[in-house]
Amino acid sequence: MASRISAADITFSSGVPICAPAPAAPVDIDLVLHRVRQMLDGCGSANRNDLLVIAITALIEEGVNTGPRIIEAAATLGFSRGHAGSVLSKSTGDSPARHKWRRGIDGVYATLVFL
């Protein structure tokens, strides 16, 4: 008799398991925005692209990890929505040499892990 498998046993060729996403923990957006603002204020760069990449990365890691929420949070931080959407899109993918984060099939962004 064949053994049964579950959806958690199925993987893509990348080795990433296919399973239901964990429920998102509630995010205190005001606290997240305060921390990101402090971090950006501490950056010595005036390059808006670099600052936006830093902000988006921090937002994703803090749980603000869907496109609309990231773009809205970036706008609240003083970036234009169009600029945020462009940087988010252009830096999304699975190649660590070219991308900063990836987007899951559920629309949730995650930063790429560099080993």
Short mmCIF file of N, CA and C in Angstrom, two decimals:
data_model
loop_
_atom_site.label_atom_id
_atom_site.label_comp_id
_atom_site.label_asym_id
_atom_site.label_seq_id
_atom_site.Cartn_x
_atom_site.Cartn_y
_atom_site.Cartn_z
N MET A 1 0.84 -1.18 0.00
CA MET A 1 0.00 0.00 0.00
C MET A 1 0.89 1.24 0.00
N ALA A 2 0.56 2.21 -0.85
CA ALA A 2 1.34 3.44 -0.95
C ALA A 2 1.11 4.32 0.27
N SER A 3 2.17 4.98 0.70
CA SER A 3 2.01 5.88 1.84
C SER A 3 1.36 7.17 1.36
N ARG A 4 0.63 7.80 2.23
CA ARG A 4 -0.06 9.04 1.90
C ARG A 4 0.89 10.21 2.08
N ILE A 5 0.73 11.20 1.23
CA ILE A 5 1.50 12.42 1.37
C ILE A 5 0.56 13.59 1.56
N SER A 6 1.08 14.63 2.14
CA SER A 6 0.27 15.83 2.31
C SER A 6 0.84 16.94 1.42
N ALA A 7 0.12 18.02 1.34
CA ALA A 7 0.58 19.15 0.53
C ALA A 7 1.92 19.68 1.01
N ALA A 8 2.20 19.54 2.31
CA ALA A 8 3.47 20.02 2.85
C ALA A 8 4.65 19.19 2.35
N ASP A 9 4.38 17.99 1.82
CA ASP A 9 5.45 17.14 1.31
C ASP A 9 5.83 17.47 -0.13
N ILE A 10 5.05 18.28 -0.80
CA ILE A 10 5.29 18.62 -2.20
C ILE A 10 6.19 19.84 -2.26
N THR A 11 7.22 19.78 -3.11
CA THR A 11 8.14 20.92 -3.24
C THR A 11 8.33 21.28 -4.71
N PHE A 12 8.67 22.54 -4.94
CA PHE A 12 9.10 22.98 -6.26
C PHE A 12 10.54 22.54 -6.45
N SER A 13 11.06 22.69 -7.66
CA SER A 13 12.45 22.33 -7.90
C SER A 13 13.40 23.18 -7.07
N SER A 14 12.95 24.32 -6.59
CA SER A 14 13.79 25.18 -5.76
C SER A 14 13.91 24.62 -4.35
N GLY A 15 13.12 23.61 -4.01
CA GLY A 15 13.16 23.03 -2.68
C GLY A 15 12.27 23.74 -1.68
N VAL A 16 11.53 24.74 -2.11
CA VAL A 16 10.64 25.47 -1.23
C VAL A 16 9.34 24.69 -1.09
N PRO A 17 8.95 24.31 0.12
CA PRO A 17 7.71 23.55 0.29
C PRO A 17 6.49 24.37 -0.09
N ILE A 18 5.51 23.68 -0.64
CA ILE A 18 4.23 24.31 -0.94
C ILE A 18 3.33 24.03 0.25
N CYS A 19 2.93 25.05 0.91
CA CYS A 19 2.01 24.86 2.03
C CYS A 19 1.25 26.16 2.26
N ALA A 20 0.23 26.08 3.03
CA ALA A 20 -0.56 27.26 3.31
C ALA A 20 0.28 28.24 4.12
N PRO A 21 0.17 29.53 3.80
CA PRO A 21 0.95 30.50 4.56
C PRO A 21 0.47 30.59 5.99
N ALA A 22 1.39 30.88 6.87
CA ALA A 22 1.03 31.07 8.27
C ALA A 22 0.20 32.35 8.38
N PRO A 23 -0.76 32.36 9.26
CA PRO A 23 -1.55 33.58 9.42
C PRO A 23 -0.65 34.74 9.82
N ALA A 24 -0.91 35.88 9.23
CA ALA A 24 -0.09 37.06 9.53
C ALA A 24 -0.39 37.57 10.92
N ALA A 25 0.67 37.89 11.63
CA ALA A 25 0.50 38.49 12.95
C ALA A 25 0.10 39.95 12.76
N PRO A 26 -0.72 40.47 13.65
CA PRO A 26 -1.10 41.88 13.53
C PRO A 26 0.15 42.76 13.64
N VAL A 27 0.18 43.81 12.84
CA VAL A 27 1.32 44.71 12.81
C VAL A 27 0.87 46.07 13.33
N ASP A 28 1.64 46.62 14.27
CA ASP A 28 1.38 47.98 14.74
C ASP A 28 2.08 48.91 13.76
N ILE A 29 1.36 49.37 12.76
CA ILE A 29 1.94 50.13 11.66
C ILE A 29 2.60 51.41 12.14
N ASP A 30 2.02 52.06 13.15
CA ASP A 30 2.63 53.30 13.66
C ASP A 30 4.00 53.02 14.27
N LEU A 31 4.11 51.94 15.01
CA LEU A 31 5.40 51.56 15.60
C LEU A 31 6.41 51.19 14.52
N VAL A 32 5.96 50.44 13.52
CA VAL A 32 6.84 50.05 12.41
C VAL A 32 7.33 51.29 11.67
N LEU A 33 6.43 52.20 11.35
CA LEU A 33 6.82 53.41 10.63
C LEU A 33 7.78 54.26 11.46
N HIS A 34 7.57 54.32 12.76
CA HIS A 34 8.48 55.06 13.65
C HIS A 34 9.88 54.46 13.60
N ARG A 35 9.98 53.13 13.69
CA ARG A 35 11.29 52.46 13.66
C ARG A 35 11.97 52.66 12.31
N VAL A 36 11.21 52.55 11.23
CA VAL A 36 11.80 52.72 9.90
C VAL A 36 12.27 54.16 9.71
N ARG A 37 11.48 55.14 10.17
CA ARG A 37 11.89 56.54 10.09
C ARG A 37 13.20 56.78 10.84
N GLN A 38 13.31 56.21 12.04
CA GLN A 38 14.54 56.35 12.81
C GLN A 38 15.72 55.75 12.07
N MET A 39 15.51 54.60 11.48
CA MET A 39 16.58 53.93 10.73
C MET A 39 17.00 54.79 9.54
N LEU A 40 16.02 55.32 8.79
CA LEU A 40 16.33 56.15 7.63
C LEU A 40 17.05 57.43 8.05
N ASP A 41 16.65 58.01 9.18
CA ASP A 41 17.31 59.22 9.67
C ASP A 41 18.77 58.94 10.01
N GLY A 42 19.06 57.71 10.41
CA GLY A 42 20.43 57.33 10.76
C GLY A 42 21.30 56.99 9.56
N CYS A 43 20.68 56.87 8.40
CA CYS A 43 21.46 56.56 7.18
C CYS A 43 22.14 57.83 6.71
N GLY A 44 23.38 57.70 6.28
CA GLY A 44 24.11 58.86 5.81
C GLY A 44 23.84 59.18 4.35
N SER A 45 23.03 58.39 3.68
CA SER A 45 22.82 58.56 2.25
C SER A 45 21.64 59.49 1.96
N ALA A 46 21.80 60.28 0.93
CA ALA A 46 20.69 61.10 0.45
C ALA A 46 20.10 60.51 -0.82
N ASN A 47 20.63 59.37 -1.25
CA ASN A 47 20.14 58.71 -2.46
C ASN A 47 18.78 58.10 -2.19
N ARG A 48 17.75 58.65 -2.83
CA ARG A 48 16.37 58.21 -2.56
C ARG A 48 16.14 56.75 -2.93
N ASN A 49 16.79 56.25 -3.98
CA ASN A 49 16.64 54.84 -4.33
C ASN A 49 17.18 53.94 -3.23
N ASP A 50 18.38 54.25 -2.74
CA ASP A 50 18.96 53.45 -1.66
C ASP A 50 18.09 53.50 -0.42
N LEU A 51 17.63 54.69 -0.07
CA LEU A 51 16.77 54.82 1.12
C LEU A 51 15.47 54.05 0.96
N LEU A 52 14.92 54.06 -0.24
CA LEU A 52 13.67 53.32 -0.48
C LEU A 52 13.88 51.82 -0.39
N VAL A 53 14.99 51.33 -0.92
CA VAL A 53 15.30 49.89 -0.80
C VAL A 53 15.44 49.52 0.68
N ILE A 54 16.12 50.35 1.44
CA ILE A 54 16.27 50.10 2.88
C ILE A 54 14.91 50.09 3.56
N ALA A 55 14.07 51.07 3.23
CA ALA A 55 12.74 51.17 3.84
C ALA A 55 11.87 49.96 3.49
N ILE A 56 11.84 49.58 2.21
CA ILE A 56 11.01 48.45 1.81
C ILE A 56 11.50 47.16 2.47
N THR A 57 12.81 46.98 2.52
CA THR A 57 13.35 45.78 3.19
C THR A 57 12.92 45.74 4.65
N ALA A 58 13.05 46.86 5.34
CA ALA A 58 12.64 46.92 6.75
C ALA A 58 11.15 46.68 6.90
N LEU A 59 10.34 47.26 6.03
CA LEU A 59 8.89 47.06 6.11
C LEU A 59 8.54 45.59 5.95
N ILE A 60 9.14 44.95 4.95
CA ILE A 60 8.86 43.53 4.72
C ILE A 60 9.24 42.72 5.95
N GLU A 61 10.42 42.98 6.51
CA GLU A 61 10.88 42.23 7.68
C GLU A 61 10.03 42.50 8.91
N GLU A 62 9.36 43.65 8.95
CA GLU A 62 8.50 43.99 10.09
C GLU A 62 7.07 43.48 9.90
N GLY A 63 6.78 42.85 8.76
CA GLY A 63 5.45 42.28 8.54
C GLY A 63 4.54 43.12 7.67
N VAL A 64 5.02 44.25 7.18
CA VAL A 64 4.26 45.04 6.20
C VAL A 64 4.72 44.48 4.86
N ASN A 65 4.04 43.43 4.38
CA ASN A 65 4.62 42.60 3.33
C ASN A 65 3.71 42.28 2.15
N THR A 66 2.73 43.11 1.90
CA THR A 66 1.95 42.98 0.66
C THR A 66 2.12 44.27 -0.12
N GLY A 67 2.02 44.18 -1.44
CA GLY A 67 2.27 45.33 -2.29
C GLY A 67 1.56 46.60 -1.87
N PRO A 68 0.24 46.57 -1.74
CA PRO A 68 -0.47 47.80 -1.37
C PRO A 68 -0.03 48.37 -0.02
N ARG A 69 0.21 47.51 0.95
CA ARG A 69 0.64 47.99 2.28
C ARG A 69 2.05 48.57 2.22
N ILE A 70 2.94 47.93 1.45
CA ILE A 70 4.30 48.44 1.32
C ILE A 70 4.29 49.81 0.66
N ILE A 71 3.54 49.94 -0.43
CA ILE A 71 3.49 51.20 -1.17
C ILE A 71 2.87 52.30 -0.30
N GLU A 72 1.81 51.99 0.40
CA GLU A 72 1.17 52.99 1.27
C GLU A 72 2.11 53.40 2.40
N ALA A 73 2.81 52.44 3.00
CA ALA A 73 3.75 52.77 4.08
C ALA A 73 4.90 53.62 3.54
N ALA A 74 5.40 53.28 2.36
CA ALA A 74 6.47 54.07 1.75
C ALA A 74 6.00 55.51 1.49
N ALA A 75 4.77 55.65 1.05
CA ALA A 75 4.22 57.00 0.82
C ALA A 75 4.13 57.77 2.14
N THR A 76 3.74 57.10 3.19
CA THR A 76 3.67 57.72 4.51
C THR A 76 5.05 58.17 4.97
N LEU A 77 6.08 57.44 4.54
CA LEU A 77 7.46 57.79 4.88
C LEU A 77 8.03 58.90 4.00
N GLY A 78 7.25 59.35 3.01
CA GLY A 78 7.68 60.46 2.18
C GLY A 78 8.13 60.11 0.78
N PHE A 79 8.00 58.85 0.39
CA PHE A 79 8.37 58.43 -0.96
C PHE A 79 7.12 58.49 -1.84
N SER A 80 7.31 58.70 -3.13
CA SER A 80 6.13 58.70 -4.01
C SER A 80 5.65 57.27 -4.21
N ARG A 81 4.36 57.10 -4.39
CA ARG A 81 3.78 55.78 -4.61
C ARG A 81 4.35 55.15 -5.88
N GLY A 82 4.50 55.96 -6.94
CA GLY A 82 5.03 55.45 -8.20
C GLY A 82 6.45 54.95 -8.05
N HIS A 83 7.27 55.70 -7.32
CA HIS A 83 8.66 55.30 -7.09
C HIS A 83 8.70 54.01 -6.26
N ALA A 84 7.87 53.94 -5.23
CA ALA A 84 7.82 52.74 -4.39
C ALA A 84 7.38 51.52 -5.19
N GLY A 85 6.35 51.68 -6.01
CA GLY A 85 5.88 50.57 -6.83
C GLY A 85 6.93 50.11 -7.82
N SER A 86 7.63 51.05 -8.41
CA SER A 86 8.67 50.73 -9.39
C SER A 86 9.83 49.98 -8.74
N VAL A 87 10.32 50.47 -7.61
CA VAL A 87 11.43 49.81 -6.92
C VAL A 87 10.99 48.44 -6.41
N LEU A 88 9.79 48.36 -5.89
CA LEU A 88 9.28 47.07 -5.40
C LEU A 88 9.24 46.06 -6.54
N SER A 89 8.71 46.46 -7.68
CA SER A 89 8.60 45.56 -8.82
C SER A 89 9.95 45.16 -9.39
N LYS A 90 10.82 46.14 -9.61
CA LYS A 90 12.11 45.87 -10.25
C LYS A 90 13.06 45.06 -9.37
N SER A 91 12.85 45.09 -8.07
CA SER A 91 13.74 44.37 -7.16
C SER A 91 13.14 43.05 -6.70
N THR A 92 12.07 42.60 -7.35
CA THR A 92 11.41 41.35 -6.97
C THR A 92 11.85 40.22 -7.90
N GLY A 93 12.24 39.10 -7.32
CA GLY A 93 12.63 37.93 -8.08
C GLY A 93 13.38 36.95 -7.19
N ASP A 94 13.89 35.90 -7.80
CA ASP A 94 14.56 34.86 -7.02
C ASP A 94 16.08 34.85 -7.16
N SER A 95 16.64 35.81 -7.87
CA SER A 95 18.08 35.85 -8.09
C SER A 95 18.73 36.84 -7.13
N PRO A 96 19.45 36.35 -6.12
CA PRO A 96 20.08 37.26 -5.15
C PRO A 96 21.05 38.25 -5.79
N ALA A 97 21.57 37.92 -6.95
CA ALA A 97 22.50 38.84 -7.62
C ALA A 97 21.77 40.07 -8.17
N ARG A 98 20.47 39.93 -8.44
CA ARG A 98 19.71 41.03 -9.06
C ARG A 98 18.54 41.53 -8.22
N HIS A 99 18.06 40.73 -7.29
CA HIS A 99 16.82 41.06 -6.58
C HIS A 99 17.06 41.19 -5.08
N LYS A 100 16.16 41.90 -4.44
CA LYS A 100 16.23 42.12 -2.98
C LYS A 100 15.22 41.27 -2.23
N TRP A 101 14.11 40.96 -2.87
CA TRP A 101 13.03 40.20 -2.22
C TRP A 101 12.28 39.41 -3.28
N ARG A 102 11.42 38.52 -2.81
CA ARG A 102 10.59 37.75 -3.73
C ARG A 102 9.14 37.86 -3.29
N ARG A 103 8.25 37.57 -4.21
CA ARG A 103 6.81 37.63 -3.94
C ARG A 103 6.25 36.22 -4.07
N GLY A 104 5.59 35.77 -3.03
CA GLY A 104 4.98 34.44 -3.06
C GLY A 104 3.69 34.44 -3.85
N ILE A 105 3.19 33.25 -4.14
CA ILE A 105 1.94 33.14 -4.90
C ILE A 105 0.76 33.74 -4.14
N ASP A 106 0.93 33.91 -2.82
CA ASP A 106 -0.11 34.52 -2.00
C ASP A 106 -0.01 36.05 -1.97
N GLY A 107 0.99 36.61 -2.71
CA GLY A 107 1.14 38.06 -2.76
C GLY A 107 1.98 38.63 -1.63
N VAL A 108 2.53 37.77 -0.80
CA VAL A 108 3.33 38.21 0.34
C VAL A 108 4.80 38.26 -0.07
N TYR A 109 5.43 39.38 0.23
CA TYR A 109 6.85 39.56 -0.08
C TYR A 109 7.70 39.06 1.08
N ALA A 110 8.88 38.55 0.73
CA ALA A 110 9.85 38.12 1.73
C ALA A 110 11.23 38.51 1.22
N THR A 111 12.09 38.94 2.15
CA THR A 111 13.44 39.28 1.74
C THR A 111 14.19 38.01 1.36
N LEU A 112 15.12 38.14 0.44
CA LEU A 112 15.95 37.00 0.05
C LEU A 112 16.98 36.75 1.12
N VAL A 113 17.26 35.49 1.37
CA VAL A 113 18.24 35.10 2.37
C VAL A 113 19.57 34.91 1.65
N PHE A 114 20.59 35.60 2.12
CA PHE A 114 21.91 35.47 1.55
C PHE A 114 22.75 34.61 2.45
N LEU A 115 23.30 33.54 1.89
CA LEU A 115 24.13 32.64 2.70
C LEU A 115 25.58 32.89 2.43
#
